[in-house]
Amino acid sequence: MLKINKISLALGLNLCVLASGSGSNLKAIIKAGKSGIIRSKVVLVVSNNSASKALTAAKQNKIPAYHLSQKLFSPQTEFDKKFLSLLKKYKIDLIILAGYLKIINPAITKKYKNRILNIHPALLPEFGGKGMYGINVHEAVLKSRKELTGATVHLVDEVYDNGLVILQKEVKVKPGDTPELLQKRVLRSEHKLYPEAIKLFESGKVLIKGNKVIFK
Ligand code: GRF
């Protein structure tokens, strides 16, 4: 069962975005917050990559940003402790993975059960799992000769691309598409889909019962 307190539901959720790469989904979520499409706000950005553009975007928007790499912590429980302390400090309601390539440790998935989202650049369960990230996904879609691909927002557990699907958006594969063209088009659809999914959560419309997602 999803537990987000009533005050957060009334005010909008505090979001922590985890990103490793170019940060375009982070920017789209910040923009959706500024323009009132969502009431939730990104209040914390964490990246395992010190060169991630997500950290730069956070700083430009005066959002606290941390470079936190599991590699720099031993034992791993020290990483979990540090991350959990940040989540507590910034009163995080929802964790948003946006191009974050690391598995989330059980200490975090347990504490934030049903409150961690990821976006994947395909229509899961197709083209998901280990190795299915970045351009690999779009290459595999084109190779399969499918006419439809898209993006999926799903809940996160300890297995790659495994959690319950919240929302999907279809994108047509066009004749002459290259993996790069397809990637760009899917990414544009992700920028709309992620705020839509966050809006469902902040409106308290998402109920998770067993292995089912119900929209109130
Ligand atoms: C997106 O394609 C997303 O689906 C995947 O990683 C990419 C992140 O892109 N999980 P960006 O860093 O948000 O630009």
PDB file of C-alpha atoms and ligand atoms in Angstrom:
ATOM      1  CA  MET A   1       0.000   0.000   0.000  1.00  0.00           C
ATOM      2  CA  LEU A   2       1.280   3.416  -0.936  1.00  0.00           C
ATOM      3  CA  LYS A   3       1.804   5.678   2.076  1.00  0.00           C
ATOM      4  CA  ILE A   4       2.212   9.350   1.372  1.00  0.00           C
ATOM      5  CA  ASN A   5       1.055  11.663   4.148  1.00  0.00           C
ATOM      6  CA  LYS A   6      -1.916  13.989   3.708  1.00  0.00           C
ATOM      7  CA  ILE A   7       0.140  17.170   4.011  1.00  0.00           C
ATOM      8  CA  SER A   8       2.347  16.084   1.114  1.00  0.00           C
ATOM      9  CA  LEU A   9      -0.724  15.220  -0.935  1.00  0.00           C
ATOM     10  CA  ALA A  10      -2.150  18.674  -0.253  1.00  0.00           C
ATOM     11  CA  LEU A  11       1.042  20.580  -0.993  1.00  0.00           C
ATOM     12  CA  GLY A  12       2.570  18.455  -3.733  1.00  0.00           C
ATOM     13  CA  LEU A  13       5.255  15.827  -3.272  1.00  0.00           C
ATOM     14  CA  ASN A  14       8.935  16.310  -2.519  1.00  0.00           C
ATOM     15  CA  LEU A  15      10.819  14.565  -5.296  1.00  0.00           C
ATOM     16  CA  CYS A  16      14.358  13.216  -5.333  1.00  0.00           C
ATOM     17  CA  VAL A  17      15.642  12.638  -8.867  1.00  0.00           C
ATOM     18  CA  LEU A  18      18.460  10.132  -9.410  1.00  0.00           C
ATOM     19  CA  ALA A  19      20.267  10.541 -12.721  1.00  0.00           C
ATOM     20  CA  SER A  20      23.506   9.423 -14.323  1.00  0.00           C
ATOM     21  CA  GLY A  21      23.487  11.021 -17.756  1.00  0.00           C
ATOM     22  CA  SER A  22      22.176  13.966 -19.711  1.00  0.00           C
ATOM     23  CA  GLY A  23      19.375  14.857 -17.306  1.00  0.00           C
ATOM     24  CA  SER A  24      16.744  15.774 -19.900  1.00  0.00           C
ATOM     25  CA  ASN A  25      13.965  14.047 -17.935  1.00  0.00           C
ATOM     26  CA  LEU A  26      15.068  15.917 -14.810  1.00  0.00           C
ATOM     27  CA  LYS A  27      14.818  19.195 -16.749  1.00  0.00           C
ATOM     28  CA  ALA A  28      11.344  18.251 -18.038  1.00  0.00           C
ATOM     29  CA  ILE A  29      10.150  17.512 -14.488  1.00  0.00           C
ATOM     30  CA  ILE A  30      11.585  20.771 -13.135  1.00  0.00           C
ATOM     31  CA  LYS A  31       9.848  22.612 -15.995  1.00  0.00           C
ATOM     32  CA  ALA A  32       6.545  20.836 -15.306  1.00  0.00           C
ATOM     33  CA  GLY A  33       6.840  21.966 -11.675  1.00  0.00           C
ATOM     34  CA  LYS A  34       7.567  25.583 -12.638  1.00  0.00           C
ATOM     35  CA  SER A  35       4.727  25.777 -15.131  1.00  0.00           C
ATOM     36  CA  GLY A  36       2.202  24.262 -12.713  1.00  0.00           C
ATOM     37  CA  ILE A  37       1.617  21.039 -14.692  1.00  0.00           C
ATOM     38  CA  ILE A  38       2.559  19.233 -11.478  1.00  0.00           C
ATOM     39  CA  ARG A  39       2.451  20.544  -7.911  1.00  0.00           C
ATOM     40  CA  SER A  40       5.371  18.381  -6.841  1.00  0.00           C
ATOM     41  CA  LYS A  41       8.861  19.848  -6.696  1.00  0.00           C
ATOM     42  CA  VAL A  42      12.300  18.412  -7.238  1.00  0.00           C
ATOM     43  CA  VAL A  43      14.002  19.192  -3.916  1.00  0.00           C
ATOM     44  CA  LEU A  44      16.999  16.856  -4.223  1.00  0.00           C
ATOM     45  CA  VAL A  45      19.133  15.561  -7.101  1.00  0.00           C
ATOM     46  CA  VAL A  46      21.609  12.712  -6.676  1.00  0.00           C
ATOM     47  CA  SER A  47      23.987  11.381  -9.307  1.00  0.00           C
ATOM     48  CA  ASN A  48      26.567   8.612  -9.259  1.00  0.00           C
ATOM     49  CA  ASN A  49      28.373  10.449 -12.074  1.00  0.00           C
ATOM     50  CA  SER A  50      30.148  13.662 -11.111  1.00  0.00           C
ATOM     51  CA  ALA A  51      30.020  14.827 -14.764  1.00  0.00           C
ATOM     52  CA  SER A  52      26.265  14.270 -15.147  1.00  0.00           C
ATOM     53  CA  LYS A  53      24.446  17.229 -16.660  1.00  0.00           C
ATOM     54  CA  ALA A  54      21.727  16.528 -14.096  1.00  0.00           C
ATOM     55  CA  LEU A  55      24.002  17.971 -11.383  1.00  0.00           C
ATOM     56  CA  THR A  56      24.565  21.115 -13.481  1.00  0.00           C
ATOM     57  CA  ALA A  57      20.837  21.480 -14.154  1.00  0.00           C
ATOM     58  CA  ALA A  58      20.123  21.107 -10.440  1.00  0.00           C
ATOM     59  CA  LYS A  59      22.640  23.789  -9.526  1.00  0.00           C
ATOM     60  CA  GLN A  60      21.245  26.152 -12.177  1.00  0.00           C
ATOM     61  CA  ASN A  61      17.819  25.706 -10.602  1.00  0.00           C
ATOM     62  CA  LYS A  62      19.179  26.089  -7.040  1.00  0.00           C
ATOM     63  CA  ILE A  63      18.223  22.527  -6.141  1.00  0.00           C
ATOM     64  CA  PRO A  64      20.513  20.730  -3.655  1.00  0.00           C
ATOM     65  CA  ALA A  65      22.627  18.284  -5.681  1.00  0.00           C
ATOM     66  CA  TYR A  66      24.920  15.516  -4.498  1.00  0.00           C
ATOM     67  CA  HIS A  67      27.441  13.297  -6.252  1.00  0.00           C
ATOM     68  CA  LEU A  68      27.005   9.976  -4.459  1.00  0.00           C
ATOM     69  CA  SER A  69      28.690   6.937  -5.916  1.00  0.00           C
ATOM     70  CA  GLN A  70      28.335   3.473  -4.444  1.00  0.00           C
ATOM     71  CA  LYS A  71      31.960   2.869  -5.510  1.00  0.00           C
ATOM     72  CA  LEU A  72      33.154   5.382  -2.939  1.00  0.00           C
ATOM     73  CA  PHE A  73      31.491   3.589  -0.027  1.00  0.00           C
ATOM     74  CA  SER A  74      32.582   0.438   1.725  1.00  0.00           C
ATOM     75  CA  PRO A  75      30.729  -1.482   3.013  1.00  0.00           C
ATOM     76  CA  GLN A  76      27.643  -0.784   0.850  1.00  0.00           C
ATOM     77  CA  THR A  77      25.529  -0.235   3.965  1.00  0.00           C
ATOM     78  CA  GLU A  78      27.428   3.079   4.389  1.00  0.00           C
ATOM     79  CA  PHE A  79      26.112   4.209   0.997  1.00  0.00           C
ATOM     80  CA  ASP A  80      22.563   3.220   1.971  1.00  0.00           C
ATOM     81  CA  LYS A  81      22.913   5.115   5.279  1.00  0.00           C
ATOM     82  CA  LYS A  82      24.113   8.286   3.548  1.00  0.00           C
ATOM     83  CA  PHE A  83      21.409   8.115   0.887  1.00  0.00           C
ATOM     84  CA  LEU A  84      18.648   7.386   3.423  1.00  0.00           C
ATOM     85  CA  SER A  85      19.814  10.312   5.562  1.00  0.00           C
ATOM     86  CA  LEU A  86      19.494  12.657   2.554  1.00  0.00           C
ATOM     87  CA  LEU A  87      16.020  11.313   1.766  1.00  0.00           C
ATOM     88  CA  LYS A  88      15.035  12.021   5.362  1.00  0.00           C
ATOM     89  CA  LYS A  89      16.653  15.467   5.453  1.00  0.00           C
ATOM     90  CA  TYR A  90      14.750  16.614   2.351  1.00  0.00           C
ATOM     91  CA  LYS A  91      11.502  14.856   3.399  1.00  0.00           C
ATOM     92  CA  ILE A  92      11.332  12.915   0.135  1.00  0.00           C
ATOM     93  CA  ASP A  93       7.960  11.406  -0.790  1.00  0.00           C
ATOM     94  CA  LEU A  94       8.843   9.965  -4.187  1.00  0.00           C
ATOM     95  CA  ILE A  95      12.152   8.861  -5.734  1.00  0.00           C
ATOM     96  CA  ILE A  96      12.378   9.394  -9.482  1.00  0.00           C
ATOM     97  CA  LEU A  97      14.951   7.466 -11.484  1.00  0.00           C
ATOM     98  CA  ALA A  98      15.798   9.269 -14.698  1.00  0.00           C
ATOM     99  CA  GLY A  99      18.583   7.542 -16.563  1.00  0.00           C
ATOM    100  CA  TYR A 100      20.036   6.066 -13.363  1.00  0.00           C
ATOM    101  CA  LEU A 101      21.887   2.925 -14.305  1.00  0.00           C
ATOM    102  CA  LYS A 102      22.454   1.393 -10.877  1.00  0.00           C
ATOM    103  CA  ILE A 103      20.318  -1.144  -9.039  1.00  0.00           C
ATOM    104  CA  ILE A 104      18.617   0.350  -6.003  1.00  0.00           C
ATOM    105  CA  ASN A 105      19.643  -1.510  -2.851  1.00  0.00           C
ATOM    106  CA  PRO A 106      16.997  -3.395  -0.823  1.00  0.00           C
ATOM    107  CA  ALA A 107      17.482  -1.040   2.163  1.00  0.00           C
ATOM    108  CA  ILE A 108      16.065   1.748  -0.037  1.00  0.00           C
ATOM    109  CA  THR A 109      13.427  -0.260  -1.942  1.00  0.00           C
ATOM    110  CA  LYS A 110      12.035  -1.597   1.351  1.00  0.00           C
ATOM    111  CA  LYS A 111      11.825   1.808   3.003  1.00  0.00           C
ATOM    112  CA  TYR A 112      10.368   3.420  -0.146  1.00  0.00           C
ATOM    113  CA  LYS A 113       8.215   0.511  -1.279  1.00  0.00           C
ATOM    114  CA  ASN A 114       5.936   1.585  -4.142  1.00  0.00           C
ATOM    115  CA  ARG A 115       7.424   5.072  -3.995  1.00  0.00           C
ATOM    116  CA  ILE A 116      10.280   4.683  -6.481  1.00  0.00           C
ATOM    117  CA  LEU A 117       9.615   5.250 -10.179  1.00  0.00           C
ATOM    118  CA  ASN A 118      11.731   4.641 -13.254  1.00  0.00           C
ATOM    119  CA  ILE A 119      11.251   5.529 -16.890  1.00  0.00           C
ATOM    120  CA  HIS A 120      12.265   3.056 -19.581  1.00  0.00           C
ATOM    121  CA  PRO A 121      12.511   3.904 -23.305  1.00  0.00           C
ATOM    122  CA  ALA A 122      10.371   0.990 -24.576  1.00  0.00           C
ATOM    123  CA  LEU A 123       7.040  -0.673 -23.935  1.00  0.00           C
ATOM    124  CA  LEU A 124       7.892  -3.029 -21.066  1.00  0.00           C
ATOM    125  CA  PRO A 125       7.975  -5.979 -20.618  1.00  0.00           C
ATOM    126  CA  GLU A 126       9.437  -5.924 -24.135  1.00  0.00           C
ATOM    127  CA  PHE A 127      13.010  -4.704 -24.540  1.00  0.00           C
ATOM    128  CA  GLY A 128      13.732  -4.531 -20.806  1.00  0.00           C
ATOM    129  CA  GLY A 129      16.192  -6.150 -18.421  1.00  0.00           C
ATOM    130  CA  LYS A 130      19.967  -6.161 -18.068  1.00  0.00           C
ATOM    131  CA  GLY A 131      21.837  -4.570 -20.965  1.00  0.00           C
ATOM    132  CA  MET A 132      18.671  -2.928 -22.293  1.00  0.00           C
ATOM    133  CA  TYR A 133      19.561   0.718 -21.819  1.00  0.00           C
ATOM    134  CA  GLY A 134      20.407   3.697 -23.981  1.00  0.00           C
ATOM    135  CA  ILE A 135      20.790   3.135 -27.704  1.00  0.00           C
ATOM    136  CA  ASN A 136      20.760  -0.699 -27.240  1.00  0.00           C
ATOM    137  CA  VAL A 137      17.017  -0.555 -26.655  1.00  0.00           C
ATOM    138  CA  HIS A 138      16.278   1.292 -29.899  1.00  0.00           C
ATOM    139  CA  GLU A 139      18.649  -0.912 -31.903  1.00  0.00           C
ATOM    140  CA  ALA A 140      16.803  -3.980 -30.590  1.00  0.00           C
ATOM    141  CA  VAL A 141      13.407  -2.453 -31.450  1.00  0.00           C
ATOM    142  CA  LEU A 142      14.475  -1.705 -35.036  1.00  0.00           C
ATOM    143  CA  LYS A 143      16.007  -5.164 -35.413  1.00  0.00           C
ATOM    144  CA  SER A 144      12.739  -6.758 -34.284  1.00  0.00           C
ATOM    145  CA  ARG A 145      10.841  -4.827 -37.022  1.00  0.00           C
ATOM    146  CA  LYS A 146       8.137  -3.816 -34.536  1.00  0.00           C
ATOM    147  CA  GLU A 147       5.939  -0.960 -35.699  1.00  0.00           C
ATOM    148  CA  LEU A 148       5.368   0.408 -32.217  1.00  0.00           C
ATOM    149  CA  THR A 149       7.684   1.320 -29.395  1.00  0.00           C
ATOM    150  CA  GLY A 150       7.300   3.886 -26.627  1.00  0.00           C
ATOM    151  CA  ALA A 151       8.074   4.686 -23.031  1.00  0.00           C
ATOM    152  CA  THR A 152       7.077   3.116 -19.726  1.00  0.00           C
ATOM    153  CA  VAL A 153       6.941   4.529 -16.208  1.00  0.00           C
ATOM    154  CA  HIS A 154       7.075   1.711 -13.680  1.00  0.00           C
ATOM    155  CA  LEU A 155       7.654   1.030 -10.008  1.00  0.00           C
ATOM    156  CA  VAL A 156      11.155   0.001  -9.022  1.00  0.00           C
ATOM    157  CA  ASP A 157      12.241  -3.059  -7.094  1.00  0.00           C
ATOM    158  CA  GLU A 158      15.611  -4.819  -6.873  1.00  0.00           C
ATOM    159  CA  VAL A 159      15.366  -6.303 -10.391  1.00  0.00           C
ATOM    160  CA  TYR A 160      15.993  -4.240 -13.563  1.00  0.00           C
ATOM    161  CA  ASP A 161      12.778  -3.056 -15.285  1.00  0.00           C
ATOM    162  CA  ASN A 162      10.675  -5.450 -13.232  1.00  0.00           C
ATOM    163  CA  GLY A 163       8.170  -3.435 -11.156  1.00  0.00           C
ATOM    164  CA  LEU A 164       4.499  -2.790 -11.913  1.00  0.00           C
ATOM    165  CA  VAL A 165       3.726  -0.583 -14.880  1.00  0.00           C
ATOM    166  CA  ILE A 166       2.114   2.767 -14.043  1.00  0.00           C
ATOM    167  CA  LEU A 167       1.836   4.435 -17.472  1.00  0.00           C
ATOM    168  CA  GLN A 168       2.916   3.816 -21.045  1.00  0.00           C
ATOM    169  CA  LYS A 169       3.007   6.019 -24.129  1.00  0.00           C
ATOM    170  CA  GLU A 170       3.253   4.567 -27.619  1.00  0.00           C
ATOM    171  CA  VAL A 171       5.592   5.948 -30.279  1.00  0.00           C
ATOM    172  CA  LYS A 172       5.372   4.814 -33.904  1.00  0.00           C
ATOM    173  CA  VAL A 173       8.449   3.416 -35.595  1.00  0.00           C
ATOM    174  CA  LYS A 174       8.795   5.240 -38.926  1.00  0.00           C
ATOM    175  CA  PRO A 175      10.325   3.979 -42.172  1.00  0.00           C
ATOM    176  CA  GLY A 176      13.929   5.159 -42.336  1.00  0.00           C
ATOM    177  CA  ASP A 177      14.272   5.407 -38.554  1.00  0.00           C
ATOM    178  CA  THR A 178      17.770   4.989 -37.157  1.00  0.00           C
ATOM    179  CA  PRO A 179      18.308   4.060 -33.495  1.00  0.00           C
ATOM    180  CA  GLU A 180      19.314   7.674 -32.838  1.00  0.00           C
ATOM    181  CA  LEU A 181      16.182   9.159 -34.455  1.00  0.00           C
ATOM    182  CA  LEU A 182      13.966   6.748 -32.566  1.00  0.00           C
ATOM    183  CA  GLN A 183      15.769   7.513 -29.310  1.00  0.00           C
ATOM    184  CA  LYS A 184      15.124  11.242 -29.787  1.00  0.00           C
ATOM    185  CA  ARG A 185      11.424  10.727 -30.499  1.00  0.00           C
ATOM    186  CA  VAL A 186      10.934   8.363 -27.565  1.00  0.00           C
ATOM    187  CA  LEU A 187      12.802  10.773 -25.262  1.00  0.00           C
ATOM    188  CA  ARG A 188      10.439  13.595 -26.259  1.00  0.00           C
ATOM    189  CA  SER A 189       7.495  11.383 -25.288  1.00  0.00           C
ATOM    190  CA  GLU A 190       9.203  10.546 -21.969  1.00  0.00           C
ATOM    191  CA  HIS A 191       9.307  14.249 -21.125  1.00  0.00           C
ATOM    192  CA  LYS A 192       5.502  14.316 -21.228  1.00  0.00           C
ATOM    193  CA  LEU A 193       4.899  10.903 -19.695  1.00  0.00           C
ATOM    194  CA  TYR A 194       6.965  11.345 -16.519  1.00  0.00           C
ATOM    195  CA  PRO A 195       5.109  14.481 -15.329  1.00  0.00           C
ATOM    196  CA  GLU A 196       1.797  12.684 -16.097  1.00  0.00           C
ATOM    197  CA  ALA A 197       2.819   9.788 -13.861  1.00  0.00           C
ATOM    198  CA  ILE A 198       3.966  12.120 -11.068  1.00  0.00           C
ATOM    199  CA  LYS A 199       0.628  13.926 -11.309  1.00  0.00           C
ATOM    200  CA  LEU A 200      -1.207  10.642 -10.684  1.00  0.00           C
ATOM    201  CA  PHE A 201       0.840  10.058  -7.529  1.00  0.00           C
ATOM    202  CA  GLU A 202       0.512  13.615  -6.197  1.00  0.00           C
ATOM    203  CA  SER A 203      -3.266  13.475  -6.691  1.00  0.00           C
ATOM    204  CA  GLY A 204      -3.383  10.315  -4.566  1.00  0.00           C
ATOM    205  CA  LYS A 205      -4.889   8.460  -7.515  1.00  0.00           C
ATOM    206  CA  VAL A 206      -2.551   5.483  -7.456  1.00  0.00           C
ATOM    207  CA  LEU A 207      -3.431   2.500  -5.301  1.00  0.00           C
ATOM    208  CA  ILE A 208      -1.201  -0.555  -5.290  1.00  0.00           C
ATOM    209  CA  LYS A 209      -2.983  -3.711  -4.211  1.00  0.00           C
ATOM    210  CA  GLY A 210      -0.857  -6.840  -4.346  1.00  0.00           C
ATOM    211  CA  ASN A 211       0.503  -6.913  -7.853  1.00  0.00           C
ATOM    212  CA  LYS A 212      -2.116  -4.596  -9.309  1.00  0.00           C
ATOM    213  CA  VAL A 213      -2.112  -0.879  -9.917  1.00  0.00           C
ATOM    214  CA  ILE A 214      -5.538   0.690  -9.478  1.00  0.00           C
ATOM    215  CA  PHE A 215      -6.364   4.266 -10.449  1.00  0.00           C
ATOM    216  CA  LYS A 216      -8.922   5.847  -8.102  1.00  0.00           C
TER     217      LYS A 216
HETATM  218  C1  GRF B   1      15.952   7.890 -20.919  1.00  0.00           C
HETATM  219  O1  GRF B   1      15.842   7.391 -22.206  1.00  0.00           O
HETATM  220  C2  GRF B   1      15.265   6.964 -19.949  1.00  0.00           C
HETATM  221  O2  GRF B   1      14.193   6.267 -20.504  1.00  0.00           O
HETATM  222  C3  GRF B   1      16.353   5.998 -19.588  1.00  0.00           C
HETATM  223  O3  GRF B   1      17.523   6.758 -19.572  1.00  0.00           O
HETATM  224  C4  GRF B   1      17.382   7.903 -20.409  1.00  0.00           C
HETATM  225  C5  GRF B   1      17.688   9.103 -19.572  1.00  0.00           C
HETATM  226  O4  GRF B   1      17.767  10.255 -20.335  1.00  0.00           O
HETATM  227  N1  GRF B   1      16.071   5.310 -18.357  1.00  0.00           N
HETATM  228  P1  GRF B   1      17.998  11.670 -19.645  1.00  0.00           P
HETATM  229  O5  GRF B   1      19.271  11.567 -18.817  1.00  0.00           O
HETATM  230  O6  GRF B   1      16.811  11.987 -18.800  1.00  0.00           O
HETATM  231  O7  GRF B   1      18.162  12.616 -20.791  1.00  0.00           O
END
